[in-house]
PDB file of C-alpha atoms in Angstrom:
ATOM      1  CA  UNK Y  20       6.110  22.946  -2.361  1.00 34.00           C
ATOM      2  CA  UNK Y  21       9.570  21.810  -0.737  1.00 38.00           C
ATOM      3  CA  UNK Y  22      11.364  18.458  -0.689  1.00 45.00           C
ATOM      4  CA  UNK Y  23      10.210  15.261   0.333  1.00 52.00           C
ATOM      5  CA  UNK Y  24      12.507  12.496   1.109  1.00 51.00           C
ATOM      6  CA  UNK Y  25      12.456   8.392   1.002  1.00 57.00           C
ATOM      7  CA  UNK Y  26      13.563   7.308   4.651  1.00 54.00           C
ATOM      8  CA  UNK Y  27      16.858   5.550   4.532  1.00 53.00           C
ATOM      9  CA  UNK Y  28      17.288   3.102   7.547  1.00 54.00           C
ATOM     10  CA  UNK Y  29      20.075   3.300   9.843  1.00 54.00           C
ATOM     11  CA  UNK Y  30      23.281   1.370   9.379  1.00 53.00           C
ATOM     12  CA  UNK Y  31      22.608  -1.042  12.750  1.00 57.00           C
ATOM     13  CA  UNK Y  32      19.648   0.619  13.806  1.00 70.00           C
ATOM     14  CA  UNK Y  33      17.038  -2.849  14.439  1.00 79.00           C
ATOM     15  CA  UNK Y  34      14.448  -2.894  11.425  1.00 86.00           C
ATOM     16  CA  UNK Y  35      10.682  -2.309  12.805  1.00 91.00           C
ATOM     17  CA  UNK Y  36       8.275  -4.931  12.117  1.00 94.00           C
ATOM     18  CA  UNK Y  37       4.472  -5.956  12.601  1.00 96.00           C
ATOM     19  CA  UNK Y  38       2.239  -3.828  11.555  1.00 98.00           C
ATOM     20  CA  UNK Y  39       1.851  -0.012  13.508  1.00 97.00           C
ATOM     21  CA  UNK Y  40       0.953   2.061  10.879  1.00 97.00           C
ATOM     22  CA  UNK Y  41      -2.148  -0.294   9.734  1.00 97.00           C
ATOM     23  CA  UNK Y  42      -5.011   2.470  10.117  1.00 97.00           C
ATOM     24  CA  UNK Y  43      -3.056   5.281   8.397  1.00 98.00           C
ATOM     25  CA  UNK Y  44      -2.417   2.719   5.574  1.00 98.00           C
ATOM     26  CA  UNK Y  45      -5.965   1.885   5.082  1.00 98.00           C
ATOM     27  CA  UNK Y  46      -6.803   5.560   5.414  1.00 98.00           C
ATOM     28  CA  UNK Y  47      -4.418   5.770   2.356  1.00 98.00           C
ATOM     29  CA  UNK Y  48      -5.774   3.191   0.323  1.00 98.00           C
ATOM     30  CA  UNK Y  49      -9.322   4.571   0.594  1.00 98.00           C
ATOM     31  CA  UNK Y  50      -7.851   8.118  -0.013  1.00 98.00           C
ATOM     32  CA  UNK Y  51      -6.284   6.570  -3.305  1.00 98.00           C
ATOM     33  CA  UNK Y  52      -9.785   5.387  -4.526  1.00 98.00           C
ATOM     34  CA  UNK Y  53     -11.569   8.346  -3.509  1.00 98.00           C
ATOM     35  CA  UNK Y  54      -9.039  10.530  -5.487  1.00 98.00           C
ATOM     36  CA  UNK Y  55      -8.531   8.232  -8.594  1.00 98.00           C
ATOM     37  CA  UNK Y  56     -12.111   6.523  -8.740  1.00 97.00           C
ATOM     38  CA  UNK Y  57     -12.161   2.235  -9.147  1.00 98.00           C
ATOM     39  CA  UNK Y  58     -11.437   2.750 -13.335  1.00 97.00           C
ATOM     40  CA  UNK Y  59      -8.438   4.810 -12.361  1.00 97.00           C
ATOM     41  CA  UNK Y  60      -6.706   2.774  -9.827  1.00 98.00           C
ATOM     42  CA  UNK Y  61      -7.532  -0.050 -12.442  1.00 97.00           C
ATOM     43  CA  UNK Y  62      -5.843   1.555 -14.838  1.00 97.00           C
ATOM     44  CA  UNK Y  63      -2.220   0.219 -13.078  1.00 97.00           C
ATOM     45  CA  UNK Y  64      -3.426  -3.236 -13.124  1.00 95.00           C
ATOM     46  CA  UNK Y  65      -0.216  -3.960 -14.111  1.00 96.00           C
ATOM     47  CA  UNK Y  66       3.314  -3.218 -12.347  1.00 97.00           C
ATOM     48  CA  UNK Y  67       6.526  -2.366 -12.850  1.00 97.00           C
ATOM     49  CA  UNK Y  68       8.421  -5.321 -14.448  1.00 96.00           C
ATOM     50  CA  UNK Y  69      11.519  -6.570 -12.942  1.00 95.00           C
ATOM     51  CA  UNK Y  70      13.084  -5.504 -16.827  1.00 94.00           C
ATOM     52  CA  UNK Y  71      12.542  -2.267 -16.623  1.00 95.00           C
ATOM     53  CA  UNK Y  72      14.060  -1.795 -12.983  1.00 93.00           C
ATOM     54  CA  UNK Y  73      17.475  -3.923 -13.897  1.00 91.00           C
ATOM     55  CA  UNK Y  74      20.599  -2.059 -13.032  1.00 85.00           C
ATOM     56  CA  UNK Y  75      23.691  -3.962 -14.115  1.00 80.00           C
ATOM     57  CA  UNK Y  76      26.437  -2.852 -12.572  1.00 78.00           C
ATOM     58  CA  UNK Y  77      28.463  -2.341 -15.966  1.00 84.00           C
ATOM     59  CA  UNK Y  78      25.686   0.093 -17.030  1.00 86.00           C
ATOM     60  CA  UNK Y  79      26.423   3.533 -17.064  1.00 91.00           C
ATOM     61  CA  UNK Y  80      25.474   5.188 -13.687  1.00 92.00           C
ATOM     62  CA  UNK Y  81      23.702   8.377 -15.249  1.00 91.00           C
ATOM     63  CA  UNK Y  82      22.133   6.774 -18.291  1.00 92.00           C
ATOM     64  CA  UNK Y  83      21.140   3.816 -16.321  1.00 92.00           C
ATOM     65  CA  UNK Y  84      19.568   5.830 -13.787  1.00 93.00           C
ATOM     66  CA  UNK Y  85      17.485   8.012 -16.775  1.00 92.00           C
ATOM     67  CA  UNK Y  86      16.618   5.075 -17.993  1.00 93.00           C
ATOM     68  CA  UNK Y  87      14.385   3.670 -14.622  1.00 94.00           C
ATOM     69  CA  UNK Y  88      13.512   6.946 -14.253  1.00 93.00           C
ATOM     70  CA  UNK Y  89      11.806   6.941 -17.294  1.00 92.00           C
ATOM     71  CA  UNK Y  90      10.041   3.784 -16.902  1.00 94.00           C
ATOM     72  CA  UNK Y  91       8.495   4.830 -13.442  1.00 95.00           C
ATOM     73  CA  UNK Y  92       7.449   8.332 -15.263  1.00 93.00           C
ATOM     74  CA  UNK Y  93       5.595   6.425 -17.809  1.00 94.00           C
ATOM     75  CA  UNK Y  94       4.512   3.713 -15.041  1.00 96.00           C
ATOM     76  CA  UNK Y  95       3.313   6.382 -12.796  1.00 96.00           C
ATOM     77  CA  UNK Y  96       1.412   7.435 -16.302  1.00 94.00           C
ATOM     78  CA  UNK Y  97       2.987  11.147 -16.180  1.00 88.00           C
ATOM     79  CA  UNK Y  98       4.030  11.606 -19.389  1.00 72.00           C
ATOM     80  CA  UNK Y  99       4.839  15.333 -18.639  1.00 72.00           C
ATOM     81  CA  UNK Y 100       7.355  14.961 -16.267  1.00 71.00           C
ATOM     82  CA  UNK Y 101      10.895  15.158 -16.873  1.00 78.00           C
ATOM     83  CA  UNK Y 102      13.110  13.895 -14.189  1.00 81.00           C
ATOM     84  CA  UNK Y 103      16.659  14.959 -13.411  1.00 87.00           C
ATOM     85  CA  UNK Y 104      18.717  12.923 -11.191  1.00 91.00           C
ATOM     86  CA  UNK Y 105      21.753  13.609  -9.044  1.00 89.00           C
ATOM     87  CA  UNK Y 106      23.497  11.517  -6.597  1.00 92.00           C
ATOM     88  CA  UNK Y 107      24.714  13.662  -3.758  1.00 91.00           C
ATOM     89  CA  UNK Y 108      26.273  12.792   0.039  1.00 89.00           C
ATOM     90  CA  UNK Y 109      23.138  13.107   2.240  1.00 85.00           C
ATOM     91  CA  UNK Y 110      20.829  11.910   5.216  1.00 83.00           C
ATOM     92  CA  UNK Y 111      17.811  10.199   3.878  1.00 83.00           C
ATOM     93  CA  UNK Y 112      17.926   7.891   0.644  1.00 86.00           C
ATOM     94  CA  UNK Y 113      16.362  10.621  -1.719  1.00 86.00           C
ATOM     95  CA  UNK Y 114      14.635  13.686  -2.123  1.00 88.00           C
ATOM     96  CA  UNK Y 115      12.373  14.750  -4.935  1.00 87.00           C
ATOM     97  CA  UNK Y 116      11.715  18.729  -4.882  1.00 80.00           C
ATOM     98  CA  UNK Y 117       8.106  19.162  -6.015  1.00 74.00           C
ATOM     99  CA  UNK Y 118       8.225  22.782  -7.790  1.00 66.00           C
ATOM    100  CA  UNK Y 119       5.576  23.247 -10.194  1.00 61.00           C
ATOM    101  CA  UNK Y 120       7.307  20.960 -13.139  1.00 62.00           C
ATOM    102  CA  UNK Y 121       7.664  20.438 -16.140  1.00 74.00           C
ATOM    103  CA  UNK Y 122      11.188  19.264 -14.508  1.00 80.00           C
ATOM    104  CA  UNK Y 123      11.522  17.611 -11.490  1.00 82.00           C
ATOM    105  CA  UNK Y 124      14.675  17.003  -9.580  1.00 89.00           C
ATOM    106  CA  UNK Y 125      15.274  14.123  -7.570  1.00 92.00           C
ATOM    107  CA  UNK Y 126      18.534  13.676  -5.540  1.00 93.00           C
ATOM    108  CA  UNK Y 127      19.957   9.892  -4.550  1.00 93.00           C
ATOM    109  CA  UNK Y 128      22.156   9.366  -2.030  1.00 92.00           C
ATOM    110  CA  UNK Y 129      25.985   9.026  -3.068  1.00 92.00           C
ATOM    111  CA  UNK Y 130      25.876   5.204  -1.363  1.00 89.00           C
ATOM    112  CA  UNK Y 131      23.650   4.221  -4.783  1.00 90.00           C
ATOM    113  CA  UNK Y 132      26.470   4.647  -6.944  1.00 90.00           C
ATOM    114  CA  UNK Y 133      27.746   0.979  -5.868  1.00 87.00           C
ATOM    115  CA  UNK Y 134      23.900   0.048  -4.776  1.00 86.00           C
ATOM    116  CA  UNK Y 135      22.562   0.045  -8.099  1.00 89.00           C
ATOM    117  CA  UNK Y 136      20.421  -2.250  -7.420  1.00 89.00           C
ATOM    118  CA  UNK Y 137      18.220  -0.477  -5.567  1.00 92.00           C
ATOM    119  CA  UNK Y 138      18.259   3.111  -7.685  1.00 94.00           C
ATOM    120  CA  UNK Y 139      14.462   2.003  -8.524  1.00 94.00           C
ATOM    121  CA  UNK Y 140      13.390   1.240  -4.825  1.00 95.00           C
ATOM    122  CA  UNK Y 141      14.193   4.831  -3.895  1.00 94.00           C
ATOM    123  CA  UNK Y 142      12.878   6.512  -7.356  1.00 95.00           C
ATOM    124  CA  UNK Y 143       9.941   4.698  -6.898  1.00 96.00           C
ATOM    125  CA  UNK Y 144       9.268   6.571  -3.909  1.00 94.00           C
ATOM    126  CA  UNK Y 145      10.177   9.771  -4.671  1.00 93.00           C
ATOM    127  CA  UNK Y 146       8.254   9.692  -8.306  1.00 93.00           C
ATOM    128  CA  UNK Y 147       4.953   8.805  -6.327  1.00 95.00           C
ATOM    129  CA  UNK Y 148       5.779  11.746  -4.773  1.00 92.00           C
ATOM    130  CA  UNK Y 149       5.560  13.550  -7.876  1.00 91.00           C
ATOM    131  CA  UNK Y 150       2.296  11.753  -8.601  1.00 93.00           C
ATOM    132  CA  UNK Y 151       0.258  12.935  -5.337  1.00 94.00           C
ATOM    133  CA  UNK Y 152       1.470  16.344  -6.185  1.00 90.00           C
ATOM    134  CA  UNK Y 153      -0.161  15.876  -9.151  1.00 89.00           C
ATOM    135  CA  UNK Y 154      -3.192  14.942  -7.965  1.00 94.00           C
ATOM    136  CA  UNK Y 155      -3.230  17.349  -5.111  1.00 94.00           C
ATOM    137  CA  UNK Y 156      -3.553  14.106  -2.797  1.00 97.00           C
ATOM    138  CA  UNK Y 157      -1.711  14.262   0.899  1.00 95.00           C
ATOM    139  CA  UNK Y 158      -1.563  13.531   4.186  1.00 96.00           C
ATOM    140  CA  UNK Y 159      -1.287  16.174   7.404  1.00 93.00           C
ATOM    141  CA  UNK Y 160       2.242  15.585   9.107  1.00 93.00           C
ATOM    142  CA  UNK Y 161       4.820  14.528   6.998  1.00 91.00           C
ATOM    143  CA  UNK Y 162       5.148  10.797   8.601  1.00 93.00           C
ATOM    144  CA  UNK Y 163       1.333  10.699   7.370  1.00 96.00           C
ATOM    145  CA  UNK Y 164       2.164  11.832   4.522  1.00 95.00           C
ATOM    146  CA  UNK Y 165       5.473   9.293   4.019  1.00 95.00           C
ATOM    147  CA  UNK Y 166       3.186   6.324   4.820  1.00 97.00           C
ATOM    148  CA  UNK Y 167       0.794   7.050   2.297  1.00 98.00           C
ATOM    149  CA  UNK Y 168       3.318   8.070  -0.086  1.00 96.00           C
ATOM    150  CA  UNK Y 169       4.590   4.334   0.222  1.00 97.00           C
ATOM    151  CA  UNK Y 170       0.978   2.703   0.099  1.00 98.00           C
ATOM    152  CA  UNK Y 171       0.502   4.197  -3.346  1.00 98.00           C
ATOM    153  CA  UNK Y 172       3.550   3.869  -4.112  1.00 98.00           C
ATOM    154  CA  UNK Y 173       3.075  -0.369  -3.769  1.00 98.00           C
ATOM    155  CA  UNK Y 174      -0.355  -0.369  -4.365  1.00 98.00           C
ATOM    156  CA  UNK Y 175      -0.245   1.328  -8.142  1.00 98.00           C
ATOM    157  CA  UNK Y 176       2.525  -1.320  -8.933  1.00 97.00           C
ATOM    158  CA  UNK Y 177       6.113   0.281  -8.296  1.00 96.00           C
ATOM    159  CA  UNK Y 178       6.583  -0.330  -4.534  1.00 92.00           C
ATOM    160  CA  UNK Y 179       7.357  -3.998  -4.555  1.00 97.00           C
ATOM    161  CA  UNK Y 180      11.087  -2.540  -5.334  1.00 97.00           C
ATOM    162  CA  UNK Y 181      10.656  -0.834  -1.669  1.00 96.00           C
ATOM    163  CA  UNK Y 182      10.255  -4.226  -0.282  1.00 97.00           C
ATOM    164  CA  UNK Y 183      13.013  -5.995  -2.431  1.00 96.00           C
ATOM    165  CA  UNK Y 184      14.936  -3.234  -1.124  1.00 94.00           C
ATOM    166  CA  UNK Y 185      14.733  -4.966   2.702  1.00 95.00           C
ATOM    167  CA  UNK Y 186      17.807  -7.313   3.774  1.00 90.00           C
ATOM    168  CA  UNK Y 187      18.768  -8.171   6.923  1.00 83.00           C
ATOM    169  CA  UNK Y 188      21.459 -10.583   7.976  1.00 78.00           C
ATOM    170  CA  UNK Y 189      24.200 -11.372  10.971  1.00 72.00           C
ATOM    171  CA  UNK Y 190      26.115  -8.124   9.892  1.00 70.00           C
ATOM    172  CA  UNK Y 191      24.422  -6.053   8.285  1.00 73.00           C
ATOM    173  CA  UNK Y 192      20.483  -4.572   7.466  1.00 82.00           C
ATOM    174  CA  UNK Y 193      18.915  -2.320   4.915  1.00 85.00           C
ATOM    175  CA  UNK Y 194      15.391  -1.014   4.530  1.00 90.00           C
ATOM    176  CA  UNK Y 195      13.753   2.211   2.488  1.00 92.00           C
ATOM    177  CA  UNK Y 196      10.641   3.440   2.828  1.00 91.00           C
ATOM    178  CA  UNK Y 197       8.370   4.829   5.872  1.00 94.00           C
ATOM    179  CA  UNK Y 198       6.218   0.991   6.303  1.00 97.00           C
ATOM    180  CA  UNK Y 199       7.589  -1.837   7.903  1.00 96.00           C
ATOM    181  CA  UNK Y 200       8.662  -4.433   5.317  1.00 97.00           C
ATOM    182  CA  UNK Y 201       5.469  -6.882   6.566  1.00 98.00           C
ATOM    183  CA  UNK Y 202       3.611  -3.683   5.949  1.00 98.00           C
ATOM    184  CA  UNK Y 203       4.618  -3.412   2.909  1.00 98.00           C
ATOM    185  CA  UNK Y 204       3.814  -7.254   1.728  1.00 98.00           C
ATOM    186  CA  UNK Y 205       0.254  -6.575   2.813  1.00 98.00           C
ATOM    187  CA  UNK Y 206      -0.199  -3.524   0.737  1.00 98.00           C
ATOM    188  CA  UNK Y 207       1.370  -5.497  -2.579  1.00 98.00           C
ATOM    189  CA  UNK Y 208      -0.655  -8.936  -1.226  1.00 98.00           C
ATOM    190  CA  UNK Y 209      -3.968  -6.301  -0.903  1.00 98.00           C
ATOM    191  CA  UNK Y 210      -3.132  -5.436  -4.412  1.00 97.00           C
ATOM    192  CA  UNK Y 211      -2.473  -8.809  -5.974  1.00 97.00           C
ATOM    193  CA  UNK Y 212      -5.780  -9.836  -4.707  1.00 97.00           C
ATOM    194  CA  UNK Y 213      -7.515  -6.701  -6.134  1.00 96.00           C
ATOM    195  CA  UNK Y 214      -5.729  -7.438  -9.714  1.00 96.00           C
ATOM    196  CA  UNK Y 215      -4.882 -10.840  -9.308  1.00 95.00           C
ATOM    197  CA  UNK Y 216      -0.866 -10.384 -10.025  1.00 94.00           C
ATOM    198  CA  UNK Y 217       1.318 -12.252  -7.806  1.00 94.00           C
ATOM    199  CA  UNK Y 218       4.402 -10.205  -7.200  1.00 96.00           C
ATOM    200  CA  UNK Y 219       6.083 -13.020  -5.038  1.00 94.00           C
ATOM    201  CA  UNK Y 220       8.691 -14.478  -8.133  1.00 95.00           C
ATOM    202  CA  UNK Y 221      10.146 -10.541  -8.283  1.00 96.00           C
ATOM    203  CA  UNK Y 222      11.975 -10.493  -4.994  1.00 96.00           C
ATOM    204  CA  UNK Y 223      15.511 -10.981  -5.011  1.00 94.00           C
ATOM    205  CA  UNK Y 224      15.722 -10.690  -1.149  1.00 94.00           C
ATOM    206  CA  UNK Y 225      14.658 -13.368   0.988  1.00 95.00           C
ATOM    207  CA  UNK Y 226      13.775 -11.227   3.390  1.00 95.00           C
ATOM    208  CA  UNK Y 227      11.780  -9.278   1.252  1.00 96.00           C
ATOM    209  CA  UNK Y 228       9.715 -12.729   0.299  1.00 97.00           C
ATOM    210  CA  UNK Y 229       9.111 -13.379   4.267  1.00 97.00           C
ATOM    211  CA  UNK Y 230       7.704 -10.582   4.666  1.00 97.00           C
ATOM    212  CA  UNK Y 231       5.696 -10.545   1.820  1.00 98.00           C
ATOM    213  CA  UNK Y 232       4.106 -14.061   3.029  1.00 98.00           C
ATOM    214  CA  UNK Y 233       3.622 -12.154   6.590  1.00 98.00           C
ATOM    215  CA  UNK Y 234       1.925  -9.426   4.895  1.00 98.00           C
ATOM    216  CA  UNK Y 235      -0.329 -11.899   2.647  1.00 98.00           C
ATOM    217  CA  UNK Y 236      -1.547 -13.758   5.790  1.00 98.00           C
ATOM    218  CA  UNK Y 237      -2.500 -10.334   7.411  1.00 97.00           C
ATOM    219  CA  UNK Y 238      -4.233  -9.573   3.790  1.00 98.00           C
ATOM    220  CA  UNK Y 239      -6.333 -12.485   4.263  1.00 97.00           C
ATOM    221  CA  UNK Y 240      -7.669 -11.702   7.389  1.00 96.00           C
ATOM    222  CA  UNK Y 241      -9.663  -8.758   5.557  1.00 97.00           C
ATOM    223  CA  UNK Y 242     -11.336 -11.125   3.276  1.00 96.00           C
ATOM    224  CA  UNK Y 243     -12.490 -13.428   5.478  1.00 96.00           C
ATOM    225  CA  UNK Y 244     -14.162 -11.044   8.008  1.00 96.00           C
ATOM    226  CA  UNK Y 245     -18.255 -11.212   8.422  1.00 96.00           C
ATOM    227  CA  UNK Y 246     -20.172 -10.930   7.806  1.00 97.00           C
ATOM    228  CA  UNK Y 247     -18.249 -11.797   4.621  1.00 97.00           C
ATOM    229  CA  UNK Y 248     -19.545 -15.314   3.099  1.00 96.00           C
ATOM    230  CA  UNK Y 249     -15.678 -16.629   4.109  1.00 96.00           C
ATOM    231  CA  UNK Y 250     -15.504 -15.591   7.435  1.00 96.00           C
ATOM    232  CA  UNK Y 251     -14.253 -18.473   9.664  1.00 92.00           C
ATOM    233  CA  UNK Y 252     -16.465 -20.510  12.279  1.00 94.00           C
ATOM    234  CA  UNK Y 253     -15.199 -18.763  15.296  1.00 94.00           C
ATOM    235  CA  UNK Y 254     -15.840 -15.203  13.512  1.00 94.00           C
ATOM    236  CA  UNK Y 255     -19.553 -16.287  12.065  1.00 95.00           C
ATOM    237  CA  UNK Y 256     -20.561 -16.886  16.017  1.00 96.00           C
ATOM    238  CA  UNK Y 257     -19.241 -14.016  17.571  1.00 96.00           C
ATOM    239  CA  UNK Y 258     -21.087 -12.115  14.608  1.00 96.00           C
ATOM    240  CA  UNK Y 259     -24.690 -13.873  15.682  1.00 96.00           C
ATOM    241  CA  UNK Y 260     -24.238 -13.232  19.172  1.00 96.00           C
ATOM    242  CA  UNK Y 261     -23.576  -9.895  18.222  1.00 95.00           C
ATOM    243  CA  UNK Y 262     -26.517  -9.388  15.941  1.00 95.00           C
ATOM    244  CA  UNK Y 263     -28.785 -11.164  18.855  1.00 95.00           C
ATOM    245  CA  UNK Y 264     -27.922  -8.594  20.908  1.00 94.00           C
ATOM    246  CA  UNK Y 265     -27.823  -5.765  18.635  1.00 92.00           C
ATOM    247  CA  UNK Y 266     -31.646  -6.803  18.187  1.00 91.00           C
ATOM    248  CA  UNK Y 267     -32.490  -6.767  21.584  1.00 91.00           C
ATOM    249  CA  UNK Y 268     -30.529  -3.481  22.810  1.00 90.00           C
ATOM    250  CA  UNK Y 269     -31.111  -1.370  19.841  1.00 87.00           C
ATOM    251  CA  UNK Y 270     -29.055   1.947  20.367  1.00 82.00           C
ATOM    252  CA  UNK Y 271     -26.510   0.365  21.652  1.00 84.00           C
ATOM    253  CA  UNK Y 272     -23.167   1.304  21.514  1.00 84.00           C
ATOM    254  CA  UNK Y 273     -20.951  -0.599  19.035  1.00 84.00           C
ATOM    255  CA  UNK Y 274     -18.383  -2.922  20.079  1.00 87.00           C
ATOM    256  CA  UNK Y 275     -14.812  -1.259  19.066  1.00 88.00           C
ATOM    257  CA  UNK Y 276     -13.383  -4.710  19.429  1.00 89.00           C
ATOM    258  CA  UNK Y 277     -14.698  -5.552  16.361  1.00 93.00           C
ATOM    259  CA  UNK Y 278     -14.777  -4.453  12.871  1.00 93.00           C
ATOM    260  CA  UNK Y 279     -18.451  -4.547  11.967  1.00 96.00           C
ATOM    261  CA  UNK Y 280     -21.242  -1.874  13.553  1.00 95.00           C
ATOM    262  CA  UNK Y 281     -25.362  -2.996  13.978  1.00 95.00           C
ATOM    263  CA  UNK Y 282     -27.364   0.396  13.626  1.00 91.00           C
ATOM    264  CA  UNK Y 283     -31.591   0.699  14.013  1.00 88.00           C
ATOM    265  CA  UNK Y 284     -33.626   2.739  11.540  1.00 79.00           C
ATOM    266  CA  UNK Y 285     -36.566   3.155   9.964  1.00 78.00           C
ATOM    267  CA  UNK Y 286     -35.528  -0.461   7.642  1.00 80.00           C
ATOM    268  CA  UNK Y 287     -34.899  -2.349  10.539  1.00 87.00           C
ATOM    269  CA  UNK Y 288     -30.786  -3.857  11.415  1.00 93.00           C
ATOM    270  CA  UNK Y 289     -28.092  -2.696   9.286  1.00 95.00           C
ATOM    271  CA  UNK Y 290     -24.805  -3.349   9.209  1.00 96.00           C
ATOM    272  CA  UNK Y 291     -21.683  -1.711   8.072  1.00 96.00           C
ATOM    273  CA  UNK Y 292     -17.784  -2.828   7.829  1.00 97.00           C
ATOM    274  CA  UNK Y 293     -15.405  -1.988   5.700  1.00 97.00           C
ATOM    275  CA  UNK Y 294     -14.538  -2.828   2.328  1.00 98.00           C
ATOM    276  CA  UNK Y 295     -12.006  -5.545   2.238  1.00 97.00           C
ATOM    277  CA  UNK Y 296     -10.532  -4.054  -1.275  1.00 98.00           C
ATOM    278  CA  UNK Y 297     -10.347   0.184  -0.129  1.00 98.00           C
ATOM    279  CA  UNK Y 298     -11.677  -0.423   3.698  1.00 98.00           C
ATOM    280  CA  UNK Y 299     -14.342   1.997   3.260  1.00 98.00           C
ATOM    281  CA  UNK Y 300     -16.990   1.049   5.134  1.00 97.00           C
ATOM    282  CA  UNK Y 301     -19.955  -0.788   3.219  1.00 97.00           C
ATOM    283  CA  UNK Y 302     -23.334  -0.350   5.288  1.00 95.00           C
ATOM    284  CA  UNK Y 303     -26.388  -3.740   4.128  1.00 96.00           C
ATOM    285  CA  UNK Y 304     -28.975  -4.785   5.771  1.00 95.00           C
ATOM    286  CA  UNK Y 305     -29.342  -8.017   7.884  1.00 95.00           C
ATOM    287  CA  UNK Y 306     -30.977  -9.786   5.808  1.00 92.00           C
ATOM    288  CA  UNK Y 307     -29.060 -12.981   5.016  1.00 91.00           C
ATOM    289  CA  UNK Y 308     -26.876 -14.094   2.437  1.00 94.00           C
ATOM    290  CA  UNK Y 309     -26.519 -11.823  -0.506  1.00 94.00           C
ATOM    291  CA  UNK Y 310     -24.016 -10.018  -3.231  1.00 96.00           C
ATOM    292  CA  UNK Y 311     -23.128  -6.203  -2.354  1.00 96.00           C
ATOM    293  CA  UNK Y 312     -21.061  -4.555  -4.218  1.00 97.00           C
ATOM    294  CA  UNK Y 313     -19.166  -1.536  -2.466  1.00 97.00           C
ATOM    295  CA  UNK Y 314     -19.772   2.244  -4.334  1.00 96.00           C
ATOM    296  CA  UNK Y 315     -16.265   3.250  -4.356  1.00 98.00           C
ATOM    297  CA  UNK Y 316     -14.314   0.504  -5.717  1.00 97.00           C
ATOM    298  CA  UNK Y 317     -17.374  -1.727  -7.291  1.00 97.00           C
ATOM    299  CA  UNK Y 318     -15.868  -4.739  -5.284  1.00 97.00           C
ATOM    300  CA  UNK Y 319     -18.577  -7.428  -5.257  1.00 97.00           C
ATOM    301  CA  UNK Y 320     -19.246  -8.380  -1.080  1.00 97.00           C
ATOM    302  CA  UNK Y 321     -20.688 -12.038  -0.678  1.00 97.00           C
ATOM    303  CA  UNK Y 322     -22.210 -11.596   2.450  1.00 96.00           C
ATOM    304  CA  UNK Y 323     -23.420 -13.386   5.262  1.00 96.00           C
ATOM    305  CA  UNK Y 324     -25.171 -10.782   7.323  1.00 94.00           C
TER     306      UNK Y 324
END
């Protein structure tokens, strides 16, 4: 297989925000649970700490550098893989060249060398890269492929360095990765919720903590959909008057404007929505308020249906 880079943003080129690439990184996080199963995505409960991403500037570039490496090998739990890093005057931040291992070579750009702050951000990236290889887990089109390389990447506990990487001010802006940085905070907000680890204290950028607050709120809005039990007032009536009328038009087409689907069948009204944890979607029957507890990542649903 060839290269695959980290996108490096612009020097004065505005920073995109808001959230465009939402379906593709849902699609991502459902394609991470298919592929790993709930135990296996469990089994990086825990991120990378702040420790073993610190880059002092008085550290030596190339040892330094091994060193975080290293960490995100073992993070990334591929205990095979050696990496072998180079710094090198180029395009896009990095570029990881997935051969068939046991080595893999990733190349930074040469601006790293005085930003070594950021050497984990874009290894990060590029050794999740390695990891999908692995597991034979990708995208079609390589901007596909990018955003989903940076959902895992944040979602199995390295990627809140991608959003630490994000500063903006008066003169001057930064950003790695392929998401937006408020797309980002909702990935690491989706996963604190699933693990209950609040990455907020990590971020050195203010910018970086903004977004992740943006990204939380969006986060939110997933749990407290219906018919989930915490779905809000004005939610909980649209949902009636749509179950009303699913009742009395069965057939009929469902409403794309919303995330939940009424079907007919042989058991009477169903419903399905997706998973607020890997958004794939959980089909119950209307029935009332009960527990559900979605088949691919055994989240337990309290539902209002």
């Amino acid at each position: 297989m060839g290269g695959s880079d980290v996108a490096n943003h612009p020097p004065g080129a505005p920073v995109v925000h808001g959230f465009p690439h939402l379906d593709t990184v849902r699609s991502a996080v459902t394609a991470l649970y298919r592929r790993l199963s709930a135990d296996g995505v469990h089994a990086y409960a825990t991120s990378l700490a702040p420790a073993d991403a610190a880059f002092a500037d008085q550290d030596d570039l190339h040892l330094g550098t091994q060193r975080v490496a290293r960490a995100l090998v073992q993070h990334f739990r591929l205990p095979d893989a050696r990496v072998i890093v180079a710094f090198r005057t180029m395009e896009h931040a990095a570029s990881v060249e997935l051969a068939a291992g046991p080595e893999y070579f990733i190349e930074l750009n040469d601006r790293f060398r005085t930003h070594r702050r950021d050497i984990g951000a874009a290894l990060a990236h590029e050794i999740a890269h390695v990891l999908l290889h692995r597991l034979g887990l990708e995208f079609p089109g390589t901007r596909a492929n990018e955003i989903l390389t940076d959902t895992v990447t944040a979602y199995l506990g390295g990627g809140w360095l991608l959003l630490d990487a994000f500063r903006e001010d008066a003169t001057s802006r930064q950003k790695l990765g392929y998401l937006t940085p408020e797309e980002f905070g909702y990935v690491l907000a989706a996963r604190a919720f699933a693990f209950g680890e609040d990455p907020s204290p990590w971020f050195t950028s203010p910018q970086a903590y903004t977004a992740y607050t943006e990204g939380r709120q969006r986060a939110l809005r997933d749990l407290r959909r219906p018919p989930l039990t915490a779905a809000g007032w004005a939610g909980r009536r649209r949902y009636a008057k749509d179950r009303r009328y699913a009742r009395e038009h069965p057939g009929a087409a469902p409403d794309p404007s919303v995330p939940y689907a009424f079907e007919t069948g042989d058991r009477g009204l169903r419903v399905s929505f997706p998973c607020p944890t890997c958004h794939q979607r959980v089909r119950v029957p209307v029935r009332g308020r009960f527990s559900a507890r979605c088949g691919l990542c055994r989240t337990r649903l309290e539902c209002d249906t």
